[in-house]
Amino acid sequence: MVTCVNVRAPSSTANLGPGFDVFGLALDAFYDKITLSKTNKSITTNRPWHGIRILTTDNIPKNPQQNTAGLVIKAMKQKFKIKSGIEIKIKKDVPAGFGMGSSAASAAAAALAFNKLFNLKLDNKTLIKYAGIGEKASAGTIHYDNVAASLLGGFVVVKTKPFDVIRLEPPKDLVLCLAIPQLKVPKKKTMISRSVIPKTVKLSDLTVNLSNAANIVTGFLTKDSELIGRSIQDVIVEPARKHLIPGFSKVKNNALNAGALGVTISGAGPSVIAFCKKSQNLKKIGKSMEKGFNSVKVNCDIIICKPSTGPKIRT
Ligand code: HSE
């Protein structure tokens, strides 16, 4: 009988330009770790959060009703009528609030760990739905782009009505260059950056985004990093959000001039992500992005990484 499960789930980038709330790519940059154990304490109340204990040294809520992973465990515990107490150890590695799917990584790891610990054998779509419950707590609305990427690895396409998720293997030569600005991010950053997006869009803008999105999917299907890179173009969400990121246009133009194939906001920002090929001068691209942030007196960290193949589960 399994009494303890360890899961590490990757960071991710959402949207990839035109695929707002639809596209996600798992990033081999940071991993959140969750250790889930059954405790001897058996629970007699019917309050599903009773008996859930969160242990962490990170600066995140310890109350299961406010914690991303805690909410996922609570929902699953209730649904599957699990009576035993549960201890959740959390080690966060994905920087929170920087557009790299931090809450999604913890939520995905929690859903996978619970599934394994209680041998539920749930399918991926069901697990993504449970992980989405945790993501809602931090973003305010449910969107599955980051959780799906974190849970499945690779590139994902999410459809909500009816719910469906497709996973595609990224090209081997695709490399990402992330510029993570050292900014103080507001607490409800995702809510703020969603509030500036237009409620309606021009049909001509929709056509541009749709054609780019279709080309990105084609690029992943045909393993064509150049097609992916040159289709990372968004005329709807990026123009509405870029004022929230100091120096964004400079960072983007510098990276493109240094050879990046495509550049956009990573998820809801403020990190900026450049899509590149392994054979390129990645250091030069990273340096150019750093200079872009430095030009507005913002320091930044540069991370060069590949797509992640997905989470790792250990019992
Ligand atoms: N698709 C989401 C957004 C990702 O851009 O708001 C952030 O959680």
Coordinates of N, CA and C in Angstrom, one line a residue, residues 20 27 39 71 97 124 130 141 143 185 191 197 248 261 273:
F20 N -4.2 32.8 -26.4 CA -4.6 33.2 -25.0 C -5.6 32.2 -24.4
L27 N 8.0 24.1 -19.2 CA 9.4 24.6 -19.2 C 10.3 23.9 -18.2
T39 N -2.1 10.3 6.9 CA -1.8 10.3 8.4 C -2.7 9.4 9.1
L71 N -6.4 23.4 -1.9 CA -7.8 23.4 -2.6 C -8.0 22.2 -3.5
G97 N 4.1 34.6 -9.4 CA 3.7 35.9 -9.9 C 4.5 36.4 -11.1
N124 N -6.1 11.9 -17.7 CA -5.5 13.2 -17.6 C -6.5 14.4 -17.6
Y130 N -9.2 18.9 -11.9 CA -9.0 19.1 -10.5 C -7.9 20.1 -10.3
T141 N -10.1 33.3 -12.2 CA -11.0 32.6 -13.2 C -10.3 31.2 -13.5
H143 N -8.6 28.8 -15.9 CA -8.1 28.6 -17.3 C -7.1 27.5 -17.1
V185 N 5.8 42.2 -7.8 CA 4.6 42.0 -8.5 C 3.4 42.1 -7.5
M191 N -5.2 38.7 -12.0 CA -6.5 39.4 -12.1 C -6.3 40.8 -12.8
I197 N -7.5 43.5 -20.6 CA -7.7 42.9 -22.0 C -9.0 43.3 -22.5
F248 N 9.1 46.6 -21.9 CA 8.8 45.4 -22.7 C 9.2 45.6 -24.2
L261 N 13.5 34.1 -32.7 CA 12.6 33.8 -33.7 C 11.2 34.5 -33.4
I273 N 9.4 36.0 -22.9 CA 9.9 34.8 -23.4 C 10.3 34.9 -24.8

